[in-house]
CSV table of C-alpha atoms in Angstrom, one decimal:
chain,number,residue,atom,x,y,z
A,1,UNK,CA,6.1,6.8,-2.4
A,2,UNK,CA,7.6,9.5,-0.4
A,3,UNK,CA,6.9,13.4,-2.0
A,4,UNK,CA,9.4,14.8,0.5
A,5,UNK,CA,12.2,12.3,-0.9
A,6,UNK,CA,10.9,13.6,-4.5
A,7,UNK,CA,11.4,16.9,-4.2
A,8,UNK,CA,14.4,16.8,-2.3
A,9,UNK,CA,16.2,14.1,-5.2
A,10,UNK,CA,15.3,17.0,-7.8
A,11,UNK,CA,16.4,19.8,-5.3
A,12,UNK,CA,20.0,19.3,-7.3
A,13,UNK,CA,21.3,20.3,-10.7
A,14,UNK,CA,23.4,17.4,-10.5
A,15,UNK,CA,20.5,14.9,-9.5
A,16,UNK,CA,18.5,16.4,-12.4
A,17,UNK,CA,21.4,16.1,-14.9
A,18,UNK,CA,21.7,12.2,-14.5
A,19,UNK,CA,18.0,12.1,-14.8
A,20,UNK,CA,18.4,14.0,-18.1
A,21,UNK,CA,21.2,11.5,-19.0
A,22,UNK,CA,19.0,8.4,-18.6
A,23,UNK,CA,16.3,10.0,-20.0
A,24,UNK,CA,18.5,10.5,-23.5
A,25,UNK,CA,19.8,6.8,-22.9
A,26,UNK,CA,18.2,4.5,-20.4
A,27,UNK,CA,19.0,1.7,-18.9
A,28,UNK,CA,23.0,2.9,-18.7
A,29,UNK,CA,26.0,1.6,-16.0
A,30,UNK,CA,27.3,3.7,-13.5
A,31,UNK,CA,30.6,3.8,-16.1
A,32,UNK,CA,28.9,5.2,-18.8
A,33,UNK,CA,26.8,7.7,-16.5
A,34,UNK,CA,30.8,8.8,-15.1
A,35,UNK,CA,31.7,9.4,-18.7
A,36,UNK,CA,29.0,11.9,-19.5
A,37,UNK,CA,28.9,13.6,-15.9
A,38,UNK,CA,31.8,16.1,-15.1
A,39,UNK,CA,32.1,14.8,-11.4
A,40,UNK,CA,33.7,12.1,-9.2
A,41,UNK,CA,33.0,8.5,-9.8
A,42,UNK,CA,31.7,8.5,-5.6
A,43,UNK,CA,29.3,11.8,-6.4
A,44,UNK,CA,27.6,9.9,-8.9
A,45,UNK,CA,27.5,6.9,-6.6
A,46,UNK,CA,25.9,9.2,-4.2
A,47,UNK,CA,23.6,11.3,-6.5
A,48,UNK,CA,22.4,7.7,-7.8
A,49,UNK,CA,21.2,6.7,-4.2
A,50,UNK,CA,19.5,9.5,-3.5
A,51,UNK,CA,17.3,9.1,-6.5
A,52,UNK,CA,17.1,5.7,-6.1
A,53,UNK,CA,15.4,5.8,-2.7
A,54,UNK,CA,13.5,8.6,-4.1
A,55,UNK,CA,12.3,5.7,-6.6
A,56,UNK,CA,12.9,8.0,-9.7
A,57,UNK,CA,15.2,5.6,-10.9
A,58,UNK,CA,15.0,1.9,-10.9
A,59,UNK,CA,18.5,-0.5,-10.9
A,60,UNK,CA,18.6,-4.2,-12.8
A,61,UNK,CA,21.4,-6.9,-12.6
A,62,UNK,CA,22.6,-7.9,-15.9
A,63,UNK,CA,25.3,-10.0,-15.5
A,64,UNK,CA,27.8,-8.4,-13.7
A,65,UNK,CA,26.3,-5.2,-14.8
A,66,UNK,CA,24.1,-2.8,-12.6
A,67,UNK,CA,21.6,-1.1,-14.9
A,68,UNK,CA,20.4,2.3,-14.2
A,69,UNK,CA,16.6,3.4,-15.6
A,70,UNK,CA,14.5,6.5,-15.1
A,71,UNK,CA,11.8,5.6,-13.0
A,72,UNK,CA,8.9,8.8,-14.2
A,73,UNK,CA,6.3,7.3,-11.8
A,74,UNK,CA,6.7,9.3,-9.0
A,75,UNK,CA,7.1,12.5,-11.3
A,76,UNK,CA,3.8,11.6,-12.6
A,77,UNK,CA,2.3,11.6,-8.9
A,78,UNK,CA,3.5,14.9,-8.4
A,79,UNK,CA,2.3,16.1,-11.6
A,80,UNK,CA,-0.9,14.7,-10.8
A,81,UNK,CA,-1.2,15.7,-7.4
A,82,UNK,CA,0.5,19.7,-7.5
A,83,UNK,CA,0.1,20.3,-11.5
A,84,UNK,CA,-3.0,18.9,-13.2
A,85,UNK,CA,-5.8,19.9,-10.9
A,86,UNK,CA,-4.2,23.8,-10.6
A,87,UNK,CA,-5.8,24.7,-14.3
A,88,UNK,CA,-3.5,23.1,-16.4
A,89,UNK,CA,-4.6,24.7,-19.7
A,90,UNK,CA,-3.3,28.6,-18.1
A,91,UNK,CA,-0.3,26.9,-16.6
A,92,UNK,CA,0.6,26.1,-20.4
A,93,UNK,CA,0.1,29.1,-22.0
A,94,UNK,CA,2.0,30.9,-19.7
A,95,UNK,CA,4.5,28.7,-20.1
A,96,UNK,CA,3.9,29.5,-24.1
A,97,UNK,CA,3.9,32.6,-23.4
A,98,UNK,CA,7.4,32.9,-21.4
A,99,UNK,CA,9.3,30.8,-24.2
A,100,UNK,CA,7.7,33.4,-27.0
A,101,UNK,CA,9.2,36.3,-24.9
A,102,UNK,CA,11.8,35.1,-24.1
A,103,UNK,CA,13.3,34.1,-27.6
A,104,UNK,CA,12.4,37.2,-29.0
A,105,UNK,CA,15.0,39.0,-26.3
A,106,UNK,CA,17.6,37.2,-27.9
B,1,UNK,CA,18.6,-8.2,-37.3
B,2,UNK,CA,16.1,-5.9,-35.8
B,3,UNK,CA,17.5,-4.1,-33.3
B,4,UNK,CA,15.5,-4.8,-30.1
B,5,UNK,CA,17.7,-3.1,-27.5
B,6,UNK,CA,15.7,0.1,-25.8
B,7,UNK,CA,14.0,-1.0,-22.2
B,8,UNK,CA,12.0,0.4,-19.2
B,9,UNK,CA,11.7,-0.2,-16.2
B,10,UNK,CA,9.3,1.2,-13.7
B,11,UNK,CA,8.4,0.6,-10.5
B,12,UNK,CA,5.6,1.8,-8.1
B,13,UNK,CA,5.1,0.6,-4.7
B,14,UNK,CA,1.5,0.1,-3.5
B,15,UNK,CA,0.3,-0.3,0.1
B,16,UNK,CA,-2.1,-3.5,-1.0
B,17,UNK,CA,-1.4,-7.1,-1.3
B,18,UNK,CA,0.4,-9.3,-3.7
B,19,UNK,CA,-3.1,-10.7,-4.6
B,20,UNK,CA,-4.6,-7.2,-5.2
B,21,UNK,CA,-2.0,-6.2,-7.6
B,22,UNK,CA,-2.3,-9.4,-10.0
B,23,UNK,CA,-6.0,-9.4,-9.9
B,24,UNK,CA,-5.5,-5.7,-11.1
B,25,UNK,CA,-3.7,-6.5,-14.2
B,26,UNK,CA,-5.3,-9.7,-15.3
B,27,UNK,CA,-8.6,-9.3,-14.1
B,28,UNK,CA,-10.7,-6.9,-16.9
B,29,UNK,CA,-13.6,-6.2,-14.4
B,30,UNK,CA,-11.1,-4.5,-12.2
B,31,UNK,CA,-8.7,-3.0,-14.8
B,32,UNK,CA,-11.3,-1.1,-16.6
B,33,UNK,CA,-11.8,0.7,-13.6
B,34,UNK,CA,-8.1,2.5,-13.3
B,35,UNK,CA,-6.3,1.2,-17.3
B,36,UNK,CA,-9.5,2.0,-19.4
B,37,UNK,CA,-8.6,-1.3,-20.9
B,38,UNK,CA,-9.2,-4.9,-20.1
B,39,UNK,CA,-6.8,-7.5,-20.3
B,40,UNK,CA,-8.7,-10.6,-21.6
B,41,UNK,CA,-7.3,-14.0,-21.9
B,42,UNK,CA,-8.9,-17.2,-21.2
B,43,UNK,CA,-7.0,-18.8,-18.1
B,44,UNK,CA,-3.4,-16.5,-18.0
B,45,UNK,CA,-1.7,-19.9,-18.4
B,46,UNK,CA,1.9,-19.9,-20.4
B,47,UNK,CA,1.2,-20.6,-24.3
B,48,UNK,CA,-2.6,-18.6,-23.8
B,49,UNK,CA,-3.1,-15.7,-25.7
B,50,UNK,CA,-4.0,-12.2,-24.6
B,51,UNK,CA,-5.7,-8.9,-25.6
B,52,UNK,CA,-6.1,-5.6,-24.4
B,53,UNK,CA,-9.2,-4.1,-25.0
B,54,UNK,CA,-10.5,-0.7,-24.8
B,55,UNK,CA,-13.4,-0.4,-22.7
B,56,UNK,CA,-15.8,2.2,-25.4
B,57,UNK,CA,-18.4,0.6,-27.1
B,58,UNK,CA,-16.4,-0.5,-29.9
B,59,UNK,CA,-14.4,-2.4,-27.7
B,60,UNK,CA,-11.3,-1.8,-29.7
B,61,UNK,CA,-8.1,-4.6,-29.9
B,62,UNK,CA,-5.4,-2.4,-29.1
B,63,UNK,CA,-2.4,-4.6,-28.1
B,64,UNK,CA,-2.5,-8.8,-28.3
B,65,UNK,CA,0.1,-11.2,-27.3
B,66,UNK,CA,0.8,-14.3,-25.5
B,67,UNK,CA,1.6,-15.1,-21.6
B,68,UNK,CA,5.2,-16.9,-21.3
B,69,UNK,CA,5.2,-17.0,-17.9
B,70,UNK,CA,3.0,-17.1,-14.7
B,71,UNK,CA,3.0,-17.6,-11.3
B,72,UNK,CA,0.4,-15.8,-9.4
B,73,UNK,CA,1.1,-13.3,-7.5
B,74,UNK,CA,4.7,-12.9,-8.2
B,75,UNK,CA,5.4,-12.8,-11.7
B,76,UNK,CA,3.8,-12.7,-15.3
B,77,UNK,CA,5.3,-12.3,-18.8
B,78,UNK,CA,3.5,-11.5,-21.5
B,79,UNK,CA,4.7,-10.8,-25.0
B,80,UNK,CA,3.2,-7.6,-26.3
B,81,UNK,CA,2.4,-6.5,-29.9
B,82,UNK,CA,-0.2,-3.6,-31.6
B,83,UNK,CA,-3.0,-5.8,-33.0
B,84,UNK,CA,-2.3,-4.1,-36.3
B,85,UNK,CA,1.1,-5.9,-36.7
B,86,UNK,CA,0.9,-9.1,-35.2
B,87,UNK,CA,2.5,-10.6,-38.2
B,88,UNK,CA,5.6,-9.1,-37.9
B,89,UNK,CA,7.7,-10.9,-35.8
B,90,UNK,CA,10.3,-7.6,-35.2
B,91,UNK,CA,7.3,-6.1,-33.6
B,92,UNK,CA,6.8,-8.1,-30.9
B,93,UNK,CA,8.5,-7.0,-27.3
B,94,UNK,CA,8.0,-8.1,-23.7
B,95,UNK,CA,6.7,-7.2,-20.6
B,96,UNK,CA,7.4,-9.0,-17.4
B,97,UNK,CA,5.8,-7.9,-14.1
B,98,UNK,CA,7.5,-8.8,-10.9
B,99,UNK,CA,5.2,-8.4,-8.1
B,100,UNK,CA,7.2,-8.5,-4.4
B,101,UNK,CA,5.8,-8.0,-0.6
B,102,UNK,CA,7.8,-5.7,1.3
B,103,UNK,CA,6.0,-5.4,4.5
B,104,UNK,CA,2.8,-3.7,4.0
B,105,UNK,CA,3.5,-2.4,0.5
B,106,UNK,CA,3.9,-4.3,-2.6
B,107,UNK,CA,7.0,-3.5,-4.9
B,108,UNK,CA,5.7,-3.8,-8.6
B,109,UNK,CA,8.5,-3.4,-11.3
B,110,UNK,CA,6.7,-3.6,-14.6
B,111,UNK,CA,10.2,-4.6,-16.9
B,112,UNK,CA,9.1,-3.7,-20.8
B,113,UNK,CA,11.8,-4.7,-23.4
B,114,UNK,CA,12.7,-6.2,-26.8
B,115,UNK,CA,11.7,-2.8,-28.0
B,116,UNK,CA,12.6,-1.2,-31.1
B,117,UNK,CA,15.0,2.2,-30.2
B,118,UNK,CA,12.6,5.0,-31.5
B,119,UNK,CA,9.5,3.3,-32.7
B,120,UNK,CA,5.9,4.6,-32.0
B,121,UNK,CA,5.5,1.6,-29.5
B,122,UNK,CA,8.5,3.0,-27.1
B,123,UNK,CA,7.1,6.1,-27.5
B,124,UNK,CA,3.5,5.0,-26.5
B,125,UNK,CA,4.9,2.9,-23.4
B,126,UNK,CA,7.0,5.2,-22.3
B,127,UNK,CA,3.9,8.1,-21.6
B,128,UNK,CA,1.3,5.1,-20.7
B,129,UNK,CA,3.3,3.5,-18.3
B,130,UNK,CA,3.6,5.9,-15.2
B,131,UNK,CA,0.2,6.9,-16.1
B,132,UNK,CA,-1.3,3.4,-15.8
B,133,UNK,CA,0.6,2.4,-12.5
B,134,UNK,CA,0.1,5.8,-10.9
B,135,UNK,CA,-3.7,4.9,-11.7
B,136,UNK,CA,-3.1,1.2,-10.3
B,137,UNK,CA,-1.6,3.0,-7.2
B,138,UNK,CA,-4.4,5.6,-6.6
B,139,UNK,CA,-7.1,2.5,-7.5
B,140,UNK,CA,-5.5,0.1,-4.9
B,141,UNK,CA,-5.1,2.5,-2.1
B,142,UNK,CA,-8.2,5.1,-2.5
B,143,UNK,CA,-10.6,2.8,-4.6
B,144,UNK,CA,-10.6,5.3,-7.1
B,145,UNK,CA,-8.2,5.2,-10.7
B,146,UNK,CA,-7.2,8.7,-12.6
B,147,UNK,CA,-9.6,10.0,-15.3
B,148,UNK,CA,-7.8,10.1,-18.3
């Protein structure tokens, strides 16, 4: 909806962390987010707005549950809008190319 | 029992009309031009069946089901299964959109569940998904869908 509210949701290792949490498990409760995430019941809380308003994640009433699900739509706009037109097939073999180095370091 | 327990839920809000958005999913002259399939069924009436067809020349049966619920514009459920296992009950899962004015934009949630954890089908939805509504979104405001 908003790129601005995009970027600035995933301008946050902690935003980014929860997004890899739901992505492992979807559809989780703000409990079972807490028990994962080293960080105050309120940050989450927080972090969870954020990216809710940013639509990258999507909340459903279950009962007296609040769901939490990744919401990849707006990710794909972005992808679609700064990624796929900018020669995607040399983006990926740099990409290749920097994993490939980069293990061999190690 | 089958467990049936992995869900989505996406949502994608479109500056169109209630109207526009359910003639975009059950109408197949308009949902070729943004899904690259049609979704066929006779009159979108509970108990009717459905298909989704490819639009090549072939005109593959990729997905059939049933409709369970309708009430145009707000809200359709449709059950959802690969044509190639129709007779297997565990295969089937659901797919309810809820389509809701908010001003000037429309706030589709596309709900998919009763899906097996780690089956080919969650794996498909879960990459066709925000690619379809992303293409609904960019069809419904600019006229034009993605290329696949």
């Amino acid at each position: 909806m908003d790129d601005d509210k995009v970027f600035k949701a995933l301008a946050d290792p902690g935003r980014r962390m929860l997004l890899d949490r739901l992505c492992a498990r979807n559809g989780q409760t703000l409990g079972q987010l807490c028990e994962t995430m080293d960080m105050k019941r309120q940050s989450v809380t927080q972090h969870l707005g954020l990216l809710e308003e940013a639509n990258l994640i999507s909340t459903v009433r279950r009962g007296r549950e609040k769901l939490h699900f990744i919401n990849p739509v707006p990710l794909y706009e972005v992808y679609e809008r700064w990624i796929r037109k900018f020669e995607e097939g040399r983006l990926s073999l740099l990409h290749d190319l920097k994993r490939e180095l980069e293990r061999k370091k190690t | 029992m089958t467990d049936k327990s992995a869900s989505f839920v996406y949502v994608t809000f479109i500056r169109t009309t209630p109207e526009k958005v359910f003639e975009a999913i059950t109408r197949p002259e308009i949902a070729r031009r943004y899904w690259g399939h049609e979704n066929v069924s006779e009159d979108w009436r509970p108990g009717s069946a459905w298909q989704h067809i490819r639009t090549d020349e072939a005109r593959t049966v990729d997905l059939v089901g049933e409709v369970i619920e309708s009430d145009p514009p707000k809200r359709l459920v449709i059950s959802w299964v690969n044509e190639s296992q129709k007779d297997d009950p565990d295969q089937y899962s659901r797919v309810t959109f809820d389509i809701e004015p908010q001003g000037e934009i429309v706030k589709l949630t596309v709900m998919h569940d009763d899906l097996q954890p780690g089956s080919g089908m969650l794996n498909g939805i879960s990459k066709g998904w925000p690619y379809v509504l992303s293409s609904m979104k960019s069809f419904l405001e600019t006229g034009r869908g993605m290329d696949l």
